[in-house]
Amino acid sequence: MIKFFRKIRQNLLNEGKTSRYLKYAIGEIVLVVIGILIALQINTWNESYKNKVSESMYLNEMMEDFGINLERSNRLIKRINELIPALIGLLEQSVMEKQTITIDSLNNAFALVGSMPTYTSTDRVYNNLIGSGDFKLISNSELKTALASYYKVLDLLNLVQSSHEMIHVQTFSPYIIDNLDYTALKNRSFGHKLPKPVDKNIILNVVKSLKFRNIITAKIRVLSDLQERYMEIQVINDHIIQLLRSR
């Protein structure tokens, strides 16, 4: 093709048709420019298509991640909704002249102080987006804002959980170990059959004490704080899922 155009130009020069040669040369340049522009446009279309495919893949996988996160936050909120009433019931028992529930029930309720619900976020896709530099592929600005809000709340939640876990290790766990015979707990699977408890009545030595009530009250406050945080992140999880579904 290049040889063909070159031959035409050469013939025009040989024939002394300079003006026609110039017009032809300009036309040839215009054709080349148009060809380059078309090639660039096709390349842009191809890149845009590949980016859309990659974005769709990321968003589908992100839906899975945040589905897990939403289910996890729902489960933790449900668990705390079970723990707090049980601990309040234990507080009520502590001020009674004589407890109205069995020793086994007291022991099982007291063991709940050792429960430490913890939220862990599934961030597989988000980490891939950030690490690969592909976060720019996300075209939905509202989704980007929701993700930024989620990870801001998550950072604060992790700090709160770390603080409460420290309190748990330093305060709650030692107190339970000192005042509860774990072998007395019913409906607990340790993987092996345990011997009978040495003293399942040990809880009666502390159930009416001020320290016992303070420990229970402190645990309720910790759980209430966590519940508030989990409800906040639950709302954001749900919002992100709605955005992903509506794309």
PDB file of C-alpha atoms in Angstrom:
ATOM      1  CA  MET A   1       0.000   0.000   0.000  1.00  0.00           C
ATOM      2  CA  ILE A   2       2.844   2.392   0.887  1.00  0.00           C
ATOM      3  CA  LYS A   3       4.604   1.557  -2.401  1.00  0.00           C
ATOM      4  CA  PHE A   4       1.356   2.237  -4.288  1.00  0.00           C
ATOM      5  CA  PHE A   5       0.976   5.744  -2.803  1.00  0.00           C
ATOM      6  CA  ARG A   6       4.666   6.424  -3.318  1.00  0.00           C
ATOM      7  CA  LYS A   7       4.383   5.494  -7.015  1.00  0.00           C
ATOM      8  CA  ILE A   8       1.464   7.857  -7.503  1.00  0.00           C
ATOM      9  CA  ARG A   9       3.394  10.716  -5.900  1.00  0.00           C
ATOM     10  CA  GLN A  10       6.445   9.954  -8.034  1.00  0.00           C
ATOM     11  CA  ASN A  11       4.372   9.962 -11.237  1.00  0.00           C
ATOM     12  CA  LEU A  12       2.855  13.313 -10.355  1.00  0.00           C
ATOM     13  CA  LEU A  13       6.311  14.804  -9.770  1.00  0.00           C
ATOM     14  CA  ASN A  14       7.649  13.357 -13.002  1.00  0.00           C
ATOM     15  CA  GLU A  15       4.729  14.809 -14.904  1.00  0.00           C
ATOM     16  CA  GLY A  16       5.407  18.221 -13.327  1.00  0.00           C
ATOM     17  CA  LYS A  17       2.006  18.357 -11.706  1.00  0.00           C
ATOM     18  CA  THR A  18       3.246  19.998  -8.518  1.00  0.00           C
ATOM     19  CA  SER A  19      -0.095  21.422  -7.371  1.00  0.00           C
ATOM     20  CA  ARG A  20      -1.794  18.075  -7.767  1.00  0.00           C
ATOM     21  CA  TYR A  21       1.116  16.443  -5.966  1.00  0.00           C
ATOM     22  CA  LEU A  22       0.728  18.805  -2.990  1.00  0.00           C
ATOM     23  CA  LYS A  23      -3.010  18.203  -2.820  1.00  0.00           C
ATOM     24  CA  TYR A  24      -2.446  14.478  -2.985  1.00  0.00           C
ATOM     25  CA  ALA A  25       0.245  14.615  -0.293  1.00  0.00           C
ATOM     26  CA  ILE A  26      -2.013  16.622   1.992  1.00  0.00           C
ATOM     27  CA  GLY A  27      -4.843  14.174   1.365  1.00  0.00           C
ATOM     28  CA  GLU A  28      -2.556  11.278   2.132  1.00  0.00           C
ATOM     29  CA  ILE A  29      -1.490  12.918   5.409  1.00  0.00           C
ATOM     30  CA  VAL A  30      -5.130  13.487   6.317  1.00  0.00           C
ATOM     31  CA  LEU A  31      -5.890   9.820   5.628  1.00  0.00           C
ATOM     32  CA  VAL A  32      -2.978   8.725   7.791  1.00  0.00           C
ATOM     33  CA  VAL A  33      -4.130  11.013  10.628  1.00  0.00           C
ATOM     34  CA  ILE A  34      -7.675   9.719  10.346  1.00  0.00           C
ATOM     35  CA  GLY A  35      -6.353   6.152  10.428  1.00  0.00           C
ATOM     36  CA  ILE A  36      -4.344   6.892  13.567  1.00  0.00           C
ATOM     37  CA  LEU A  37      -7.359   8.530  15.241  1.00  0.00           C
ATOM     38  CA  ILE A  38      -9.551   5.568  14.389  1.00  0.00           C
ATOM     39  CA  ALA A  39      -6.932   3.169  15.756  1.00  0.00           C
ATOM     40  CA  LEU A  40      -6.661   5.218  18.955  1.00  0.00           C
ATOM     41  CA  GLN A  41     -10.439   5.293  19.315  1.00  0.00           C
ATOM     42  CA  ILE A  42     -10.653   1.526  18.850  1.00  0.00           C
ATOM     43  CA  ASN A  43      -7.912   1.076  21.428  1.00  0.00           C
ATOM     44  CA  THR A  44      -9.790   3.380  23.821  1.00  0.00           C
ATOM     45  CA  TRP A  45     -12.964   1.375  23.299  1.00  0.00           C
ATOM     46  CA  ASN A  46     -11.078  -1.850  23.953  1.00  0.00           C
ATOM     47  CA  GLU A  47      -9.535  -0.467  27.149  1.00  0.00           C
ATOM     48  CA  SER A  48     -12.901   0.863  28.290  1.00  0.00           C
ATOM     49  CA  TYR A  49     -14.514  -2.525  27.637  1.00  0.00           C
ATOM     50  CA  LYS A  50     -11.778  -4.372  29.542  1.00  0.00           C
ATOM     51  CA  ASN A  51     -12.112  -1.910  32.436  1.00  0.00           C
ATOM     52  CA  LYS A  52     -15.878  -2.453  32.550  1.00  0.00           C
ATOM     53  CA  VAL A  53     -15.384  -6.224  32.590  1.00  0.00           C
ATOM     54  CA  SER A  54     -12.823  -5.923  35.402  1.00  0.00           C
ATOM     55  CA  GLU A  55     -15.080  -3.556  37.367  1.00  0.00           C
ATOM     56  CA  SER A  56     -18.024  -5.936  37.037  1.00  0.00           C
ATOM     57  CA  MET A  57     -15.874  -8.836  38.253  1.00  0.00           C
ATOM     58  CA  TYR A  58     -14.665  -6.824  41.257  1.00  0.00           C
ATOM     59  CA  LEU A  59     -18.195  -5.706  42.146  1.00  0.00           C
ATOM     60  CA  ASN A  60     -19.570  -9.259  41.957  1.00  0.00           C
ATOM     61  CA  GLU A  61     -16.847 -10.461  44.318  1.00  0.00           C
ATOM     62  CA  MET A  62     -17.345  -7.448  46.571  1.00  0.00           C
ATOM     63  CA  MET A  63     -21.019  -8.424  46.874  1.00  0.00           C
ATOM     64  CA  GLU A  64     -19.883 -11.756  48.300  1.00  0.00           C
ATOM     65  CA  ASP A  65     -17.532 -10.070  50.796  1.00  0.00           C
ATOM     66  CA  PHE A  66     -20.119  -7.642  52.095  1.00  0.00           C
ATOM     67  CA  GLY A  67     -22.759 -10.356  52.196  1.00  0.00           C
ATOM     68  CA  ILE A  68     -20.445 -12.163  54.633  1.00  0.00           C
ATOM     69  CA  ASN A  69     -19.860  -8.938  56.576  1.00  0.00           C
ATOM     70  CA  LEU A  70     -23.589  -8.214  56.846  1.00  0.00           C
ATOM     71  CA  GLU A  71     -24.354 -11.742  58.019  1.00  0.00           C
ATOM     72  CA  ARG A  72     -21.560 -11.470  60.589  1.00  0.00           C
ATOM     73  CA  SER A  73     -22.797  -8.146  61.960  1.00  0.00           C
ATOM     74  CA  ASN A  74     -26.358  -9.511  62.137  1.00  0.00           C
ATOM     75  CA  ARG A  75     -25.145 -12.574  64.042  1.00  0.00           C
ATOM     76  CA  LEU A  76     -23.169 -10.512  66.554  1.00  0.00           C
ATOM     77  CA  ILE A  77     -26.088  -8.166  67.231  1.00  0.00           C
ATOM     78  CA  LYS A  78     -28.356 -11.168  67.777  1.00  0.00           C
ATOM     79  CA  ARG A  79     -25.799 -12.704  70.153  1.00  0.00           C
ATOM     80  CA  ILE A  80     -25.498  -9.537  72.226  1.00  0.00           C
ATOM     81  CA  ASN A  81     -29.290  -9.297  72.359  1.00  0.00           C
ATOM     82  CA  GLU A  82     -29.190 -12.719  74.024  1.00  0.00           C
ATOM     83  CA  LEU A  83     -26.285 -11.943  76.372  1.00  0.00           C
ATOM     84  CA  ILE A  84     -27.462  -8.649  77.861  1.00  0.00           C
ATOM     85  CA  PRO A  85     -30.875  -9.876  79.150  1.00  0.00           C
ATOM     86  CA  ALA A  86     -29.192 -12.954  80.642  1.00  0.00           C
ATOM     87  CA  LEU A  87     -26.653 -10.789  82.487  1.00  0.00           C
ATOM     88  CA  ILE A  88     -29.357  -8.388  83.666  1.00  0.00           C
ATOM     89  CA  GLY A  89     -31.195 -11.428  85.023  1.00  0.00           C
ATOM     90  CA  LEU A  90     -28.022 -12.384  86.874  1.00  0.00           C
ATOM     91  CA  LEU A  91     -27.873  -8.903  88.416  1.00  0.00           C
ATOM     92  CA  GLU A  92     -31.460  -9.307  89.560  1.00  0.00           C
ATOM     93  CA  GLN A  93     -30.587 -12.648  91.172  1.00  0.00           C
ATOM     94  CA  SER A  94     -27.660 -11.060  93.013  1.00  0.00           C
ATOM     95  CA  VAL A  95     -29.922  -8.728  95.036  1.00  0.00           C
ATOM     96  CA  MET A  96     -32.411 -11.411  96.040  1.00  0.00           C
ATOM     97  CA  GLU A  97     -32.387 -12.883  99.503  1.00  0.00           C
ATOM     98  CA  LYS A  98     -32.559 -16.307  97.902  1.00  0.00           C
ATOM     99  CA  GLN A  99     -31.912 -17.037  94.260  1.00  0.00           C
ATOM    100  CA  THR A 100     -34.913 -18.217  92.259  1.00  0.00           C
ATOM    101  CA  ILE A 101     -32.918 -20.153  89.664  1.00  0.00           C
ATOM    102  CA  THR A 102     -30.799 -23.272  90.028  1.00  0.00           C
ATOM    103  CA  ILE A 103     -27.056 -23.321  90.711  1.00  0.00           C
ATOM    104  CA  ASP A 104     -26.542 -24.706  87.211  1.00  0.00           C
ATOM    105  CA  SER A 105     -28.416 -21.742  85.723  1.00  0.00           C
ATOM    106  CA  LEU A 106     -26.389 -19.319  87.847  1.00  0.00           C
ATOM    107  CA  ASN A 107     -23.136 -20.888  86.686  1.00  0.00           C
ATOM    108  CA  ASN A 108     -24.158 -20.852  83.031  1.00  0.00           C
ATOM    109  CA  ALA A 109     -25.310 -17.222  83.262  1.00  0.00           C
ATOM    110  CA  PHE A 110     -22.098 -16.199  85.031  1.00  0.00           C
ATOM    111  CA  ALA A 111     -20.025 -17.906  82.321  1.00  0.00           C
ATOM    112  CA  LEU A 112     -21.506 -15.454  79.807  1.00  0.00           C
ATOM    113  CA  VAL A 113     -19.209 -12.802  81.273  1.00  0.00           C
ATOM    114  CA  GLY A 114     -16.459 -14.656  79.424  1.00  0.00           C
ATOM    115  CA  SER A 115     -18.172 -14.140  76.054  1.00  0.00           C
ATOM    116  CA  MET A 116     -16.397 -11.630  73.820  1.00  0.00           C
ATOM    117  CA  PRO A 117     -18.219 -11.066  70.504  1.00  0.00           C
ATOM    118  CA  THR A 118     -15.759  -9.830  67.888  1.00  0.00           C
ATOM    119  CA  TYR A 119     -16.390  -8.466  64.405  1.00  0.00           C
ATOM    120  CA  THR A 120     -13.854  -9.342  61.721  1.00  0.00           C
ATOM    121  CA  SER A 121     -14.235  -7.812  58.283  1.00  0.00           C
ATOM    122  CA  THR A 122     -13.836  -9.741  55.019  1.00  0.00           C
ATOM    123  CA  ASP A 123     -11.764  -7.358  52.875  1.00  0.00           C
ATOM    124  CA  ARG A 124     -10.457  -9.656  50.135  1.00  0.00           C
ATOM    125  CA  VAL A 125     -11.702  -7.597  47.167  1.00  0.00           C
ATOM    126  CA  TYR A 126     -11.101  -4.178  48.718  1.00  0.00           C
ATOM    127  CA  ASN A 127      -7.502  -5.091  49.509  1.00  0.00           C
ATOM    128  CA  ASN A 128      -7.021  -6.331  45.939  1.00  0.00           C
ATOM    129  CA  LEU A 129      -8.418  -3.080  44.558  1.00  0.00           C
ATOM    130  CA  ILE A 130      -6.124  -0.959  46.715  1.00  0.00           C
ATOM    131  CA  GLY A 131      -3.050  -3.141  46.267  1.00  0.00           C
ATOM    132  CA  SER A 132      -3.386  -3.361  42.466  1.00  0.00           C
ATOM    133  CA  GLY A 133      -4.299   0.287  41.956  1.00  0.00           C
ATOM    134  CA  ASP A 134      -7.592  -0.805  40.376  1.00  0.00           C
ATOM    135  CA  PHE A 135      -9.766   1.151  42.804  1.00  0.00           C
ATOM    136  CA  LYS A 136      -9.980   3.795  40.056  1.00  0.00           C
ATOM    137  CA  LEU A 137     -12.050   1.299  38.045  1.00  0.00           C
ATOM    138  CA  ILE A 138     -14.990   1.784  40.453  1.00  0.00           C
ATOM    139  CA  SER A 139     -17.167   4.295  38.625  1.00  0.00           C
ATOM    140  CA  ASN A 140     -19.936   4.686  41.201  1.00  0.00           C
ATOM    141  CA  SER A 141     -18.993   7.677  43.356  1.00  0.00           C
ATOM    142  CA  GLU A 142     -21.678   6.858  45.938  1.00  0.00           C
ATOM    143  CA  LEU A 143     -20.211   3.383  46.349  1.00  0.00           C
ATOM    144  CA  LYS A 144     -16.740   4.871  46.806  1.00  0.00           C
ATOM    145  CA  THR A 145     -18.090   7.174  49.517  1.00  0.00           C
ATOM    146  CA  ALA A 146     -19.852   4.269  51.247  1.00  0.00           C
ATOM    147  CA  LEU A 147     -16.652   2.198  51.195  1.00  0.00           C
ATOM    148  CA  ALA A 148     -14.664   5.086  52.673  1.00  0.00           C
ATOM    149  CA  SER A 149     -17.289   5.426  55.416  1.00  0.00           C
ATOM    150  CA  TYR A 150     -17.218   1.672  56.101  1.00  0.00           C
ATOM    151  CA  TYR A 151     -13.458   1.507  56.584  1.00  0.00           C
ATOM    152  CA  LYS A 152     -13.452   4.631  58.722  1.00  0.00           C
ATOM    153  CA  VAL A 153     -16.048   3.068  61.026  1.00  0.00           C
ATOM    154  CA  LEU A 154     -14.183  -0.252  60.905  1.00  0.00           C
ATOM    155  CA  ASP A 155     -10.932   1.374  62.070  1.00  0.00           C
ATOM    156  CA  LEU A 156     -12.744   2.883  65.056  1.00  0.00           C
ATOM    157  CA  LEU A 157     -14.504  -0.416  65.778  1.00  0.00           C
ATOM    158  CA  ASN A 158     -11.186  -2.273  65.793  1.00  0.00           C
ATOM    159  CA  LEU A 159      -9.819   0.206  68.336  1.00  0.00           C
ATOM    160  CA  VAL A 160     -12.911  -0.211  70.528  1.00  0.00           C
ATOM    161  CA  GLN A 161     -12.728  -4.007  70.280  1.00  0.00           C
ATOM    162  CA  SER A 162      -9.025  -3.998  71.174  1.00  0.00           C
ATOM    163  CA  SER A 163      -9.750  -1.832  74.213  1.00  0.00           C
ATOM    164  CA  HIS A 164     -12.566  -4.110  75.369  1.00  0.00           C
ATOM    165  CA  GLU A 165     -10.500  -7.230  74.763  1.00  0.00           C
ATOM    166  CA  MET A 166      -7.809  -5.793  77.037  1.00  0.00           C
ATOM    167  CA  ILE A 167     -10.417  -5.214  79.747  1.00  0.00           C
ATOM    168  CA  HIS A 168     -11.672  -8.749  79.168  1.00  0.00           C
ATOM    169  CA  VAL A 169      -8.209 -10.269  79.605  1.00  0.00           C
ATOM    170  CA  GLN A 170      -7.254  -8.152  82.616  1.00  0.00           C
ATOM    171  CA  THR A 171     -10.578  -8.057  84.475  1.00  0.00           C
ATOM    172  CA  PHE A 172     -13.344 -10.410  83.385  1.00  0.00           C
ATOM    173  CA  SER A 173     -11.400 -13.594  82.664  1.00  0.00           C
ATOM    174  CA  PRO A 174      -9.400 -13.613  85.941  1.00  0.00           C
ATOM    175  CA  TYR A 175     -12.551 -13.013  87.979  1.00  0.00           C
ATOM    176  CA  ILE A 176     -14.386 -15.873  86.275  1.00  0.00           C
ATOM    177  CA  ILE A 177     -11.432 -18.220  86.723  1.00  0.00           C
ATOM    178  CA  ASP A 178     -11.328 -17.407  90.454  1.00  0.00           C
ATOM    179  CA  ASN A 179     -15.051 -17.741  91.066  1.00  0.00           C
ATOM    180  CA  LEU A 180     -16.444 -20.358  88.705  1.00  0.00           C
ATOM    181  CA  ASP A 181     -15.952 -24.089  88.411  1.00  0.00           C
ATOM    182  CA  TYR A 182     -16.040 -24.550  84.625  1.00  0.00           C
ATOM    183  CA  THR A 183     -16.742 -28.249  84.955  1.00  0.00           C
ATOM    184  CA  ALA A 184     -20.097 -27.260  86.477  1.00  0.00           C
ATOM    185  CA  LEU A 185     -21.297 -25.705  83.211  1.00  0.00           C
ATOM    186  CA  LYS A 186     -24.119 -27.514  81.467  1.00  0.00           C
ATOM    187  CA  ASN A 187     -24.627 -27.802  77.708  1.00  0.00           C
ATOM    188  CA  ARG A 188     -20.966 -26.984  77.062  1.00  0.00           C
ATOM    189  CA  SER A 189     -19.006 -29.171  74.657  1.00  0.00           C
ATOM    190  CA  PHE A 190     -15.325 -29.490  75.495  1.00  0.00           C
ATOM    191  CA  GLY A 191     -14.781 -32.379  73.101  1.00  0.00           C
ATOM    192  CA  HIS A 192     -14.293 -34.764  75.999  1.00  0.00           C
ATOM    193  CA  LYS A 193     -16.291 -35.967  78.956  1.00  0.00           C
ATOM    194  CA  LEU A 194     -15.181 -34.047  82.041  1.00  0.00           C
ATOM    195  CA  PRO A 195     -15.239 -35.229  85.666  1.00  0.00           C
ATOM    196  CA  LYS A 196     -17.900 -33.962  88.018  1.00  0.00           C
ATOM    197  CA  PRO A 197     -17.363 -30.417  89.356  1.00  0.00           C
ATOM    198  CA  VAL A 198     -15.458 -30.093  92.614  1.00  0.00           C
ATOM    199  CA  ASP A 199     -17.602 -27.223  93.853  1.00  0.00           C
ATOM    200  CA  LYS A 200     -20.348 -25.966  91.596  1.00  0.00           C
ATOM    201  CA  ASN A 201     -21.693 -23.909  94.509  1.00  0.00           C
ATOM    202  CA  ILE A 202     -18.636 -21.645  94.575  1.00  0.00           C
ATOM    203  CA  ILE A 203     -20.622 -18.926  92.811  1.00  0.00           C
ATOM    204  CA  LEU A 204     -22.794 -18.547  95.929  1.00  0.00           C
ATOM    205  CA  ASN A 205     -19.753 -17.115  97.733  1.00  0.00           C
ATOM    206  CA  VAL A 206     -19.666 -14.078  95.448  1.00  0.00           C
ATOM    207  CA  VAL A 207     -23.093 -13.686  93.873  1.00  0.00           C
ATOM    208  CA  LYS A 208     -24.202 -11.104  96.471  1.00  0.00           C
ATOM    209  CA  SER A 209     -20.944  -9.158  96.551  1.00  0.00           C
ATOM    210  CA  LEU A 210     -20.493  -5.633  95.270  1.00  0.00           C
ATOM    211  CA  LYS A 211     -17.578  -6.731  93.075  1.00  0.00           C
ATOM    212  CA  PHE A 212     -19.761  -9.379  91.440  1.00  0.00           C
ATOM    213  CA  ARG A 213     -22.419  -6.792  90.589  1.00  0.00           C
ATOM    214  CA  ASN A 214     -19.801  -4.349  89.333  1.00  0.00           C
ATOM    215  CA  ILE A 215     -18.245  -6.998  87.094  1.00  0.00           C
ATOM    216  CA  ILE A 216     -21.632  -7.902  85.619  1.00  0.00           C
ATOM    217  CA  THR A 217     -22.565  -4.240  85.142  1.00  0.00           C
ATOM    218  CA  ALA A 218     -19.238  -3.455  83.476  1.00  0.00           C
ATOM    219  CA  LYS A 219     -19.730  -6.383  81.108  1.00  0.00           C
ATOM    220  CA  ILE A 220     -23.208  -5.142  80.174  1.00  0.00           C
ATOM    221  CA  ARG A 221     -21.749  -1.719  79.377  1.00  0.00           C
ATOM    222  CA  VAL A 222     -19.052  -3.268  77.197  1.00  0.00           C
ATOM    223  CA  LEU A 223     -21.634  -5.319  75.310  1.00  0.00           C
ATOM    224  CA  SER A 224     -23.912  -2.299  74.893  1.00  0.00           C
ATOM    225  CA  ASP A 225     -21.040  -0.302  73.435  1.00  0.00           C
ATOM    226  CA  LEU A 226     -20.158  -3.108  71.023  1.00  0.00           C
ATOM    227  CA  GLN A 227     -23.795  -3.510  70.049  1.00  0.00           C
ATOM    228  CA  GLU A 228     -24.003   0.165  69.101  1.00  0.00           C
ATOM    229  CA  ARG A 229     -20.858  -0.160  66.971  1.00  0.00           C
ATOM    230  CA  TYR A 230     -22.107  -3.338  65.300  1.00  0.00           C
ATOM    231  CA  MET A 231     -25.446  -1.731  64.469  1.00  0.00           C
ATOM    232  CA  GLU A 232     -23.615   1.193  62.868  1.00  0.00           C
ATOM    233  CA  ILE A 233     -21.497  -1.061  60.688  1.00  0.00           C
ATOM    234  CA  GLN A 234     -24.520  -3.245  59.933  1.00  0.00           C
ATOM    235  CA  VAL A 235     -26.292  -0.240  58.378  1.00  0.00           C
ATOM    236  CA  ILE A 236     -23.264   0.557  56.194  1.00  0.00           C
ATOM    237  CA  ASN A 237     -22.918  -3.098  55.159  1.00  0.00           C
ATOM    238  CA  ASP A 238     -26.543  -3.139  54.073  1.00  0.00           C
ATOM    239  CA  HIS A 239     -26.180   0.180  52.221  1.00  0.00           C
ATOM    240  CA  ILE A 240     -23.156  -1.075  50.270  1.00  0.00           C
ATOM    241  CA  ILE A 241     -24.995  -4.256  49.297  1.00  0.00           C
ATOM    242  CA  GLN A 242     -27.956  -2.198  48.059  1.00  0.00           C
ATOM    243  CA  LEU A 243     -25.601  -0.068  45.943  1.00  0.00           C
ATOM    244  CA  LEU A 244     -23.977  -3.186  44.488  1.00  0.00           C
ATOM    245  CA  ARG A 245     -27.357  -4.694  43.648  1.00  0.00           C
ATOM    246  CA  SER A 246     -28.622  -1.539  41.922  1.00  0.00           C
ATOM    247  CA  ARG A 247     -25.695  -1.152  39.501  1.00  0.00           C
TER     248      ARG A 247
END
